[in-house]
Short mmCIF file of C-alpha atoms (C1' of nucleotides) in Angstrom, two decimals:
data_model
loop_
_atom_site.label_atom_id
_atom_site.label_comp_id
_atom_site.label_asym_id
_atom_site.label_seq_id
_atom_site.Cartn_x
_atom_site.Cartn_y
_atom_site.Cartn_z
CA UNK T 1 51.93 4.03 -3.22
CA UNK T 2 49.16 6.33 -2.47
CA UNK T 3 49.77 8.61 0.25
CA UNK T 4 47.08 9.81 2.91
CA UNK T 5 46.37 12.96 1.09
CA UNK T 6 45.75 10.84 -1.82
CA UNK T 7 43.27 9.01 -0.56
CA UNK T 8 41.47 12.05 0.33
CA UNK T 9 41.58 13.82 -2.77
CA UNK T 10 40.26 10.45 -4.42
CA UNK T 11 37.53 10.30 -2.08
CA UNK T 12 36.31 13.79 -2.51
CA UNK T 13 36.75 13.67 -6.50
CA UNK T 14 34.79 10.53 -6.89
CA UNK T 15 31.96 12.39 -4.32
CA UNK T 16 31.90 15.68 -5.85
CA UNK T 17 33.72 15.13 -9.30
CA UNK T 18 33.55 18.72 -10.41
CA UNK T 19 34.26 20.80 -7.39
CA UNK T 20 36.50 23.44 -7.37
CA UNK T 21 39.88 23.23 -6.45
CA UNK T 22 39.97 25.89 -3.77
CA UNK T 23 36.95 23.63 -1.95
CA UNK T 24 39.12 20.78 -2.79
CA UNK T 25 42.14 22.14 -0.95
CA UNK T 26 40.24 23.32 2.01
CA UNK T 27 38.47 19.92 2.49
CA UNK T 28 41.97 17.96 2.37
CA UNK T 29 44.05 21.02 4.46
CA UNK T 30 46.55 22.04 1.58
CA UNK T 31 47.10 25.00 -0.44
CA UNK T 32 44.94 25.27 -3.95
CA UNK T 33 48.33 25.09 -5.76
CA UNK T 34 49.36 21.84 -3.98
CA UNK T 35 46.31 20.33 -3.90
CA UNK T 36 46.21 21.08 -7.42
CA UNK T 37 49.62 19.51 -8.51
CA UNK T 38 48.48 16.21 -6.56
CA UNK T 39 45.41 16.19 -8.53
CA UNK T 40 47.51 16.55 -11.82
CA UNK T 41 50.06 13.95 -10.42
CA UNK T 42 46.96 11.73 -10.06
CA UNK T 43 45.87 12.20 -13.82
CA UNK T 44 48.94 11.66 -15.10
CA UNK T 45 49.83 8.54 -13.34
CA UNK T 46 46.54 6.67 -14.26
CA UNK T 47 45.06 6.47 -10.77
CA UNK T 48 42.55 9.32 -11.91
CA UNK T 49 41.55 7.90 -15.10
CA UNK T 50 38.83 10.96 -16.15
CA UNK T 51 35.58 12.18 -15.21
CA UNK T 52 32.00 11.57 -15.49
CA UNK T 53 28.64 12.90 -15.50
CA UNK T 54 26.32 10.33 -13.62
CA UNK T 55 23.25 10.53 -15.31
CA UNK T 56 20.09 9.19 -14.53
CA UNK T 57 18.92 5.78 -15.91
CA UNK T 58 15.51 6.27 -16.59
CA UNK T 59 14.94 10.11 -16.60
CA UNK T 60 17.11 9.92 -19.66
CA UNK T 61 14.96 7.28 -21.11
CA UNK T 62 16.62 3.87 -20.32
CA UNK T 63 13.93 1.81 -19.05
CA UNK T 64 15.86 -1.71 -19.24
CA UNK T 65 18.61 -3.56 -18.16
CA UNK T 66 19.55 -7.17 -17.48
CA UNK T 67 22.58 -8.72 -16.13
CA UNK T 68 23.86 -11.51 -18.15
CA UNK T 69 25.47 -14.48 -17.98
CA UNK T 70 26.87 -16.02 -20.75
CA UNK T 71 29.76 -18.95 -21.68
CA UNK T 72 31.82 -19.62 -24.55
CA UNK T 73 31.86 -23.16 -26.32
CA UNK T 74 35.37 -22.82 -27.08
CA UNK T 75 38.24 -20.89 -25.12
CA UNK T 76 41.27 -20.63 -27.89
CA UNK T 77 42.55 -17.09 -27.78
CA UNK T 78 40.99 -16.85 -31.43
CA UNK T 79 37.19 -17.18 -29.70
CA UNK T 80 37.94 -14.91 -26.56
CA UNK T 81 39.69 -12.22 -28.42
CA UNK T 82 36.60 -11.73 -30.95
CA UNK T 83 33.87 -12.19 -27.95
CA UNK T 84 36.11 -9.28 -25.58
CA UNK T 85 36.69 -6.89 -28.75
CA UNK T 86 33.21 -7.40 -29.61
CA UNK T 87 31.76 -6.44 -26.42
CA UNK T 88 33.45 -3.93 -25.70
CA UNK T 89 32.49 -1.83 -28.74
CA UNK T 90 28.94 -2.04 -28.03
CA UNK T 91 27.39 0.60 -26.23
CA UNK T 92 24.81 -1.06 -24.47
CA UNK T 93 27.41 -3.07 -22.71
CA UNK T 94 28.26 -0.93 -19.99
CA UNK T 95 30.01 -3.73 -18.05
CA UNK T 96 31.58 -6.97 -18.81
CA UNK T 97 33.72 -8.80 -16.55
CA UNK T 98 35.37 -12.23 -16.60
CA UNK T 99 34.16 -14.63 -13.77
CA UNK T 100 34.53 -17.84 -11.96
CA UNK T 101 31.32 -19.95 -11.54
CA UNK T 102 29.34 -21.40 -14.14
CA UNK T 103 28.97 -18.47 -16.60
CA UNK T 104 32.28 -17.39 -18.32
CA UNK T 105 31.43 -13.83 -18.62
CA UNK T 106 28.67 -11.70 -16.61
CA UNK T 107 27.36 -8.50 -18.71
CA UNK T 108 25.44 -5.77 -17.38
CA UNK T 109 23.06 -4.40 -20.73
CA UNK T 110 21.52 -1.07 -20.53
CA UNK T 111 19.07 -0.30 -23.41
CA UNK T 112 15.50 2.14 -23.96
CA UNK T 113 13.46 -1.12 -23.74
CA UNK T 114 12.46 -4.40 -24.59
CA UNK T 115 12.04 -4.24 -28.26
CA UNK T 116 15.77 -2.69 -28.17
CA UNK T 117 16.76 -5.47 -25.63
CA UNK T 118 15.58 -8.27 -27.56
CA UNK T 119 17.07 -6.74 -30.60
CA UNK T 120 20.15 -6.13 -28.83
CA UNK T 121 20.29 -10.08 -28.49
CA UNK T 122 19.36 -11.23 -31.58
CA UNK T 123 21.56 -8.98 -33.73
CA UNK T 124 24.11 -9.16 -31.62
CA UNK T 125 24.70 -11.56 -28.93
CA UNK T 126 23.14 -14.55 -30.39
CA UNK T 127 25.26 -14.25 -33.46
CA UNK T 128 28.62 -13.92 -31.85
CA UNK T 129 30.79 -17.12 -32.91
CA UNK T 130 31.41 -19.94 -30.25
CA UNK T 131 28.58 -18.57 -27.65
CA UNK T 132 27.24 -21.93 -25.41
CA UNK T 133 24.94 -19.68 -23.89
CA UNK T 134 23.57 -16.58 -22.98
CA UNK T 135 21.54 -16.39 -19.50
CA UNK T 136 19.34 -13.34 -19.34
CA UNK T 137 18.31 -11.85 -16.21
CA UNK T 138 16.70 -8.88 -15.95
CA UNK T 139 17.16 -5.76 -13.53
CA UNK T 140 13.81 -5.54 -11.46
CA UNK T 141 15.26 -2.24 -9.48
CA UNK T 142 18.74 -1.13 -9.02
CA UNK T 143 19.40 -0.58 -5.36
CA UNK T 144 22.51 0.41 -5.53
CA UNK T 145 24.74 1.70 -8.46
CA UNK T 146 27.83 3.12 -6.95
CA UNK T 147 31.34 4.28 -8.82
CA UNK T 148 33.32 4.83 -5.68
CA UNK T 149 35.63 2.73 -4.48
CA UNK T 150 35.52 1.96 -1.04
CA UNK T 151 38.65 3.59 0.77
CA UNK P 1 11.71 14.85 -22.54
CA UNK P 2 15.06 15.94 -23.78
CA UNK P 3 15.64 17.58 -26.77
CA UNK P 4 18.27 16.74 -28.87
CA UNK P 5 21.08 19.12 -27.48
CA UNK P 6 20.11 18.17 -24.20
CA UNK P 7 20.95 14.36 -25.31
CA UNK P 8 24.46 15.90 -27.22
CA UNK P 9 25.51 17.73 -23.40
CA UNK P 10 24.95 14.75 -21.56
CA UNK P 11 26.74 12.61 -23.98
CA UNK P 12 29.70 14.97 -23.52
CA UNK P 13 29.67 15.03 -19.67
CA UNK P 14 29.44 11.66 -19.36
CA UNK P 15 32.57 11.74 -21.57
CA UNK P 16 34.36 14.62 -20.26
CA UNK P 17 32.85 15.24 -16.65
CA UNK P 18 35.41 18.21 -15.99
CA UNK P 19 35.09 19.66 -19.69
CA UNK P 20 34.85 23.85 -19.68
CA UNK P 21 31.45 24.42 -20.22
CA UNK P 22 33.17 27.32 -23.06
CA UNK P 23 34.30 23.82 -24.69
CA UNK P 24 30.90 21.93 -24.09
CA UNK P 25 28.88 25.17 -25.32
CA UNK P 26 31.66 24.94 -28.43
CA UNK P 27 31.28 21.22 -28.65
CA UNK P 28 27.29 21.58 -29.03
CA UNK P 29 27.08 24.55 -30.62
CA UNK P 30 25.50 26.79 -28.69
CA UNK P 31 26.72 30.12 -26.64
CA UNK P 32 28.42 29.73 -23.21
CA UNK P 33 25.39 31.06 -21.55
CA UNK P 34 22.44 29.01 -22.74
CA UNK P 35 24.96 26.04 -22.83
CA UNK P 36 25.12 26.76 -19.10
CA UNK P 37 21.16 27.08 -18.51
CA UNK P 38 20.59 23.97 -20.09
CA UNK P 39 23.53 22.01 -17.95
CA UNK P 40 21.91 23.75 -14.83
CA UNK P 41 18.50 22.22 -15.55
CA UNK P 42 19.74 19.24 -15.93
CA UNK P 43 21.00 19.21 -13.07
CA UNK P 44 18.01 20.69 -11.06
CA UNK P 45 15.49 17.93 -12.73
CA UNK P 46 17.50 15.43 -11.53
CA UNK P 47 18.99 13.98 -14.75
CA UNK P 48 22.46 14.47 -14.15
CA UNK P 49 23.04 13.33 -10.23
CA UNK P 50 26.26 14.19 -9.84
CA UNK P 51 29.69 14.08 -11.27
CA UNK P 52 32.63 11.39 -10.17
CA UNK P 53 36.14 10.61 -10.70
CA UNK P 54 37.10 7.92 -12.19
CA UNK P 55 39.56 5.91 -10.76
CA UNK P 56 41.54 2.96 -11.42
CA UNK P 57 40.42 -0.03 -9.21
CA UNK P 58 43.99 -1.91 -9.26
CA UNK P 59 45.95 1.66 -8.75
CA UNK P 60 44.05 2.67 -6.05
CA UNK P 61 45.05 -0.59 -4.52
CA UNK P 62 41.64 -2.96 -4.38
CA UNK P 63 43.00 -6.24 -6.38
CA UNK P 64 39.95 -8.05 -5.77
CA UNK P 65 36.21 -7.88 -6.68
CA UNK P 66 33.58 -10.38 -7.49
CA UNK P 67 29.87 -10.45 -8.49
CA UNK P 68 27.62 -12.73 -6.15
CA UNK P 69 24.67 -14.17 -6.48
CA UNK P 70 22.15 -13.67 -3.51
CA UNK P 71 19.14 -15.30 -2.46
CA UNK P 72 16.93 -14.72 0.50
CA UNK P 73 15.15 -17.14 2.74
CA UNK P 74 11.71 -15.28 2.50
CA UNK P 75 10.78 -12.41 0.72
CA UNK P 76 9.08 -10.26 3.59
CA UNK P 77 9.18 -6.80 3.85
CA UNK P 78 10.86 -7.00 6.97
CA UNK P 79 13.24 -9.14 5.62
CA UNK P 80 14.21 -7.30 2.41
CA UNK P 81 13.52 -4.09 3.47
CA UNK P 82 16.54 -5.33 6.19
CA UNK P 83 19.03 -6.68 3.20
CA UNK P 84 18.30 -3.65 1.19
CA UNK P 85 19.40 -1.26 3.79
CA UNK P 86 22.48 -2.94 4.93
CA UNK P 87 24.24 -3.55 1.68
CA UNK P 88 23.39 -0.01 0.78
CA UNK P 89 25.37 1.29 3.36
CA UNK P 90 28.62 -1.35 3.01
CA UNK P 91 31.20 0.81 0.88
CA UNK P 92 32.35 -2.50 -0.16
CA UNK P 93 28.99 -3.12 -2.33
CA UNK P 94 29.47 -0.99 -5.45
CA UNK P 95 25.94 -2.53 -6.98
CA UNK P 96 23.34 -4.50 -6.21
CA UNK P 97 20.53 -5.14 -8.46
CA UNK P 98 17.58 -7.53 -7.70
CA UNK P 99 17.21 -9.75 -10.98
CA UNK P 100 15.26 -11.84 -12.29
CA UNK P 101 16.61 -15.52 -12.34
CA UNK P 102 17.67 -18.17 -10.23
CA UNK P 103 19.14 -15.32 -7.61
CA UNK P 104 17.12 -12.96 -6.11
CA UNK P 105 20.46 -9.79 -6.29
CA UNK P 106 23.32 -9.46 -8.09
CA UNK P 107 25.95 -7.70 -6.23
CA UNK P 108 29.79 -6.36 -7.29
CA UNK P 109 31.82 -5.96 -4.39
CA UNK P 110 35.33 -4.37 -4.32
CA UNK P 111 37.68 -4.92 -1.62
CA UNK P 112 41.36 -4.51 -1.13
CA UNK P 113 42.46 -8.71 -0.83
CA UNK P 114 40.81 -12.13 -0.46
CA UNK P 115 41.46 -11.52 3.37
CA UNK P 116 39.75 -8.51 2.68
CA UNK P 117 36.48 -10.37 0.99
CA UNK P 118 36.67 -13.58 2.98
CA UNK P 119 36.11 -10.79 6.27
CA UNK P 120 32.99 -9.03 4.33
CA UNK P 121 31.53 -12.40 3.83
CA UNK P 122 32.24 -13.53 7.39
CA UNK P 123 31.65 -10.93 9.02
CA UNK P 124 28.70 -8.96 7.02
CA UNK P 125 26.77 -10.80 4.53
CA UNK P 126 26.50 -14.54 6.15
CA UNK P 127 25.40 -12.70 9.18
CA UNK P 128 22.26 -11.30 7.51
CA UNK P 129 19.03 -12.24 8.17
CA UNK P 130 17.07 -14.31 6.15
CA UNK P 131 19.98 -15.24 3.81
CA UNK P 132 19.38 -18.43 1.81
CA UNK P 133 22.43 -18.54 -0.15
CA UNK P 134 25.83 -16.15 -1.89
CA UNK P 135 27.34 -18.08 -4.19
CA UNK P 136 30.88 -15.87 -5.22
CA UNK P 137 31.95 -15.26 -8.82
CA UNK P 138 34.90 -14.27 -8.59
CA UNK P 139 36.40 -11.58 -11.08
CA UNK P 140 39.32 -12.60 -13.13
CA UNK P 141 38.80 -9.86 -15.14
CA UNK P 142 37.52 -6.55 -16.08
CA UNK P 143 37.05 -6.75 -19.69
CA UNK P 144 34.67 -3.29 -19.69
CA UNK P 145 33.57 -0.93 -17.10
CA UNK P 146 31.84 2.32 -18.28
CA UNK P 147 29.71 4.58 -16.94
CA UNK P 148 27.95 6.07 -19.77
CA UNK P 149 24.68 5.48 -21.02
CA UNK P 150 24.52 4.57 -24.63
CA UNK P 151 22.25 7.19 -25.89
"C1'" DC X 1 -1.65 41.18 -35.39
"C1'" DT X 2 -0.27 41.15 -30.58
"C1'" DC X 3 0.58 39.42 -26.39
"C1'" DC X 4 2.91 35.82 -23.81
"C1'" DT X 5 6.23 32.42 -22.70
"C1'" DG X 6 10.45 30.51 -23.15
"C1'" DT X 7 14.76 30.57 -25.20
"C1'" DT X 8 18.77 32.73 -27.09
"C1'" DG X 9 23.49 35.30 -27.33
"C1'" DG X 10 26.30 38.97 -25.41
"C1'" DT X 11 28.45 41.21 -21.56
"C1'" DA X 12 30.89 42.06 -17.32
"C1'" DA X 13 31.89 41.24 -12.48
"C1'" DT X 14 33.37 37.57 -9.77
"C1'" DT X 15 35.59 33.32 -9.05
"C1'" DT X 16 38.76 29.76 -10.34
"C1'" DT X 17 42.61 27.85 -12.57
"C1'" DT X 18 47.27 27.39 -13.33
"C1'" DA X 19 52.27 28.62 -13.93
"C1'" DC X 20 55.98 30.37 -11.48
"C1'" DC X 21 58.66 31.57 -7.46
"C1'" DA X 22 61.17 31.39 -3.18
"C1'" DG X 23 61.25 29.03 1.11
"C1'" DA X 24 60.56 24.81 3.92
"C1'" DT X 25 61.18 19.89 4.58
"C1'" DA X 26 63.00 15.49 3.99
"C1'" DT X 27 66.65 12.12 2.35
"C1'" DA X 28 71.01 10.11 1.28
"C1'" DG X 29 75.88 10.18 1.35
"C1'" DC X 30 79.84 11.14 3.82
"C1'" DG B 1 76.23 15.89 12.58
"C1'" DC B 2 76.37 18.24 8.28
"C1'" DT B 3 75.83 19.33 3.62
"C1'" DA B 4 74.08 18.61 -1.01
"C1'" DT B 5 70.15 17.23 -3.60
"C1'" DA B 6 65.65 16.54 -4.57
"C1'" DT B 7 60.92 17.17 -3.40
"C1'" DC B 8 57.42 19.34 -1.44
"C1'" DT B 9 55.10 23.42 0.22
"C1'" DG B 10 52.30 28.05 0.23
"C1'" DG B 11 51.81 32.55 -1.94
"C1'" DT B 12 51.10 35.33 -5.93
"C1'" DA B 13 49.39 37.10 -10.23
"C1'" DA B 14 48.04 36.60 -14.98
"C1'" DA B 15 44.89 34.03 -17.71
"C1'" DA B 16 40.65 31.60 -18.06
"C1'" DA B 17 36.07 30.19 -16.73
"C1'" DT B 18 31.83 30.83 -14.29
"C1'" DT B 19 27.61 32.87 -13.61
"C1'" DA B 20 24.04 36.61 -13.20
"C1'" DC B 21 21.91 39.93 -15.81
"C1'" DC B 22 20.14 42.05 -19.98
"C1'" DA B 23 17.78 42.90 -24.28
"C1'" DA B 24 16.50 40.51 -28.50
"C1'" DC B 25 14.30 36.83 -30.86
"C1'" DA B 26 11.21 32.93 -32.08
"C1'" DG B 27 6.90 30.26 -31.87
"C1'" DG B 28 1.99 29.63 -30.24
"C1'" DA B 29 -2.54 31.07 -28.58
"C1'" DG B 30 -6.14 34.02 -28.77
#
DNA sequence: CTCCTGTTGGTAATTTTTACCAGATATAGC
DNA sequence: GCTATATCTGGTAAAAATTACCAACAGGAG
């Protein structure tokens, strides 16, 4: 179980990913050296699970992205396990999560534009084995794209 | 526009958001000191935002999310301009998106339990103006969740 | 060619990280 | 209540990284 300290660190790190652990310490009340063995403790046990730049979508030239929704004809492991390997090895997948509701799956697609989108589906979504269907819907603004959770 | 080594940093940051920038200037190739400049005007230009921990959703103790599906009443000003601002400030709302398709936004929420989300809904989003339906997908899964652009 | 602009690599002072220590605190058994 | 054990703490110092400054170098414009 997480303890109070925890919590803070956690909240800090997924603010200010890279700050120093002196400022660290001094934000949570502890000593650099125990701040810094919590922090360790954290990457160790998987609750830290590494650290990222957040870069800007479209400065860095990534002018489209849809959400998708998309069901599979067939569940048997055989289908599912092909679809989830699949996905996950594509780049332009950044998320892909396993709903309830009509779609089976909702995707979130990032690519440098249409021509790559539409390319994106034909070469690869619309030739995955056992899809029913593939729901496009396409990111008019992004009000909110957040990687903190919500302590 | 970036230049090819700016492309190769970023790509390493997003992997490795805590990397030595001796390592990222190795990893490049380039010298620690123009490795440096370039990371600092990325920065400045606005095309890295920020830097974040990573951390583990179930670990950190928030078993449940879900995507919903949002649509508004009427699409004034007033009346998105009102959504827009509210679920940008609820922790809870890790993303919204406003999509194309039968749903105006797309949201992920994270929250701790189902007593957890059935409060949010109660208590937050059926209590917004203008609302016209939030249909819940729950998440049964996270098959992918990455931050990185696929560049 | 020569100036100009922007970039580069090297260097060194400053800051930060990180391993180790001894002391404090808490816990469980008796 | 008391002791033994384990766990945590803050301080310290060596090692490592950051960051500002410098002179040198390349590529374009006139």
């Amino acid at each position: 179980m997480l303890e109070k300290q925890d919590e803070h660190i956690l909240v800090q790190l997924q603010k200010e990913g890279r700050t120093t652990n002196q400022q660290l310490a001094e934000d949570v009340g502890m000593s650099t050296s125990a701040c810094w063995r919590r922090v360790r403790a954290l990457e160790e046990a998987g609750v830290i699970t590494g650290y990222s730049a957040l870069v800007n979508r479209e400065q860095a030239g990534f002018a489209t992205s849809a959400i998708l929704h998309v069901s599979l004809e067939r569940h048997d492991a055989k289908f599912v396990d092909e679809f989830v390997s699949r996905v996950t090895e594509r780049a332009e997948v950044l998320e892909c999560f396993a709903t309830t509701g009509d779609a089976d799956y909702h995707l979130r697609v990032v690519v440098r534009d249409m021509k790559a989108y539409n390319a994106f589906l034909d070469e690869f979504m619309f030739r995955l084995p056992g899809i029913r269907y593939v729901r496009t819907n396409v990111i008019l603004k992004e009000i909110k794209t957040s990687v903190a959770l919500p302590f």
